[in-house]
CSV table of C-alpha atoms in Angstrom, one decimal:
chain,number,residue,atom,x,y,z
D,189,MET,CA,54.3,27.1,73.8
D,190,ALA,CA,58.1,27.6,72.6
D,191,ASP,CA,61.3,26.9,74.3
D,192,GLU,CA,64.6,28.7,74.0
D,193,SER,CA,65.8,26.8,71.2
D,194,THR,CA,62.5,26.9,69.0
D,195,PRO,CA,62.4,29.5,66.0
D,196,ILE,CA,60.2,32.2,66.6
D,197,ARG,CA,58.6,34.1,63.7
D,198,ALA,CA,57.0,37.6,63.6
D,199,SER,CA,54.9,38.9,61.0
D,200,CYS,CA,53.0,42.4,59.9
D,201,HIS,CA,49.8,42.5,59.7
D,202,CYS,CA,49.2,42.0,56.2
D,203,GLY,CA,51.8,39.4,56.0
D,204,ALA,CA,54.2,41.0,53.6
D,205,ILE,CA,57.2,40.8,55.8
D,206,THR,CA,58.3,38.1,58.2
D,207,VAL,CA,61.4,38.1,60.9
D,208,THR,CA,62.4,34.8,62.0
D,209,VAL,CA,64.6,34.3,64.9
D,210,PRO,CA,66.7,31.1,66.6
D,211,GLY,CA,64.4,31.3,69.4
D,212,LEU,CA,63.0,33.4,72.7
D,213,PRO,CA,64.9,36.3,73.4
D,214,GLU,CA,66.7,36.7,76.5
D,215,ASN,CA,63.8,39.6,77.8
D,216,ILE,CA,61.7,42.0,75.9
D,217,ASN,CA,62.8,45.6,76.5
D,218,HIS,CA,60.1,48.2,76.3
D,219,CYS,CA,62.8,50.9,75.7
D,220,GLN,CA,61.5,54.5,76.7
D,221,CYS,CA,63.8,56.8,73.9
D,222,SER,CA,61.8,59.2,72.3
D,223,ILE,CA,61.2,56.7,69.1
D,224,CYS,CA,60.7,53.5,71.1
D,225,ARG,CA,58.0,54.9,73.1
D,226,ARG,CA,56.2,56.3,70.4
D,227,TYR,CA,56.2,52.8,68.4
D,228,GLY,CA,54.8,51.1,71.4
D,229,ALA,CA,57.8,48.4,70.5
D,230,ALA,CA,58.7,45.4,72.6
D,231,TRP,CA,62.3,44.6,71.7
D,232,GLY,CA,64.1,41.4,71.6
D,233,TYR,CA,67.7,41.5,70.6
D,234,TYR,CA,69.3,39.1,68.4
D,235,LYS,CA,72.9,38.8,66.8
D,236,PRO,CA,72.2,40.0,62.7
D,237,ASP,CA,73.7,37.3,61.3
D,238,GLU,CA,71.0,34.8,63.1
D,239,VAL,CA,68.0,36.8,61.7
D,240,LYS,CA,66.1,36.0,58.4
D,241,ILE,CA,63.7,38.4,57.1
D,242,GLU,CA,61.3,37.7,54.0
D,243,THR,CA,59.4,39.4,52.2
D,244,LYS,CA,56.6,39.1,49.6
D,245,PRO,CA,57.2,39.8,45.9
D,246,ASP,CA,55.8,43.3,45.8
D,247,ALA,CA,56.4,43.9,49.6
D,248,VAL,CA,58.3,47.1,50.5
D,249,THR,CA,59.9,47.8,53.7
D,250,LYS,CA,60.5,51.5,54.3
D,251,GLN,CA,63.1,53.2,57.0
D,252,TYR,CA,63.3,55.6,59.6
D,253,ILE,CA,66.4,56.8,60.4
D,254,TRP,CA,67.5,59.9,62.9
D,255,GLY,CA,69.8,61.3,65.3
D,256,ASP,CA,73.2,59.6,64.9
D,257,ARG,CA,72.0,57.3,62.0
D,258,ASP,CA,73.3,54.3,64.0
D,259,VAL,CA,69.8,52.0,63.4
D,260,SER,CA,67.4,52.3,61.0
D,261,PHE,CA,63.9,51.7,62.2
D,262,ASN,CA,62.5,49.1,59.4
D,263,PHE,CA,58.4,48.9,58.8
D,264,CYS,CA,55.8,47.4,56.3
D,265,ASP,CA,54.7,50.4,53.8
D,266,SER,CA,51.0,48.8,53.4
D,267,CYS,CA,50.2,47.9,57.0
D,268,GLY,CA,52.8,50.1,59.1
D,269,CYS,CA,53.9,47.8,61.5
D,270,VAL,CA,57.2,48.7,62.8
D,271,MET,CA,59.1,45.0,62.6
D,272,TYR,CA,62.7,45.6,63.9
D,273,TRP,CA,65.6,48.0,64.1
D,274,TRP,CA,68.9,47.5,62.0
D,275,PRO,CA,72.4,48.3,62.9
D,276,LEU,CA,73.7,50.6,60.2
D,277,GLN,CA,77.2,50.8,61.6
D,278,PRO,CA,79.9,48.1,61.3
D,279,PRO,CA,80.5,45.8,64.2
D,280,PRO,CA,82.6,47.0,66.8
D,281,ALA,CA,86.2,46.1,65.9
D,282,ASP,CA,86.8,45.1,69.6
D,283,GLY,CA,84.2,42.2,68.8
D,284,GLY,CA,81.5,43.8,71.5
D,285,GLU,CA,78.0,43.5,71.4
D,286,TYR,CA,76.4,43.7,68.1
D,287,LYS,CA,72.5,43.2,67.8
D,288,MET,CA,69.4,44.1,65.9
D,289,GLY,CA,66.0,44.7,67.8
D,290,LEU,CA,62.6,42.7,66.9
D,291,ASN,CA,59.4,44.2,67.9
D,292,THR,CA,58.0,41.0,69.5
D,293,SER,CA,54.8,43.0,69.2
D,294,ASN,CA,54.3,41.1,66.2
D,295,VAL,CA,55.0,37.6,67.6
D,296,ASN,CA,52.4,35.3,68.9
D,297,PRO,CA,51.6,36.4,72.6
D,298,GLU,CA,51.2,32.9,73.7
D,299,LEU,CA,54.8,32.2,72.7
D,300,LEU,CA,56.1,35.1,74.7
D,301,ARG,CA,53.9,35.0,78.0
D,302,PHE,CA,57.1,33.5,80.2
D,303,VAL,CA,59.2,36.0,79.0
D,304,ASP,CA,60.4,38.4,81.3
D,305,ARG,CA,59.6,42.1,80.5
D,306,ARG,CA,61.5,45.3,81.5
D,307,TYR,CA,61.4,48.7,80.8
D,308,GLN,CA,64.3,50.4,79.8
D,309,TYR,CA,65.0,54.2,81.0
D,310,SER,CA,68.8,54.8,80.2
D,311,TRP,CA,68.1,55.8,76.6
D,312,VAL,CA,66.0,58.5,77.9
D,313,LYS,CA,69.0,60.8,78.9
D,314,GLN,CA,71.6,59.4,76.5
D,315,PRO,CA,73.6,61.7,74.7
D,316,LEU,CA,73.7,61.5,70.8
D,317,ARG,CA,77.1,62.4,69.2
D,318,SER,CA,75.5,65.6,68.3
D,319,LYS,CA,72.8,68.1,69.9
D,320,GLU,CA,71.9,69.2,66.6
D,321,THR,CA,70.7,65.6,65.6
D,322,ALA,CA,68.9,65.5,69.1
D,323,HIS,CA,64.8,65.3,69.0
D,324,GLU,CA,63.3,68.5,70.4
D,325,ASP,CA,62.3,65.8,73.5
D,326,ASP,CA,65.8,64.7,74.2
D,327,LEU,CA,66.6,65.0,78.0
D,328,ALA,CA,70.2,64.2,77.8
D,329,LYS,CA,72.7,66.7,78.8
D,330,TYR,CA,75.1,68.2,76.5
């Protein structure tokens, strides 16, 4: 079992992509927005500058970007595992929170068994900047 300061490694099923973060996440979030619930992802959040992403020489990381185009969902082109989401916008000028999401479903579950889990529904009705870019299942009020 890992502690908060032991680096955690996530890898896709075929091993082409690995992501290393500095320790256990504060919690694991099962976001219920229109894309995350379809991915079945279990996100742990980290500062982008503390994350190390490695790919094997011929590995391809594909991206899915939609809506406000604020984040890219990144997955292995070979085995299809969703590995992480990455912010596409620069950090806030006011020094506010800036993070990426690691799909902890790609981590050894034994390492995470004592990390609190939550189901976040706040994004279900969070409006995008433009209704025109929203998913058809979007429940936000515009």
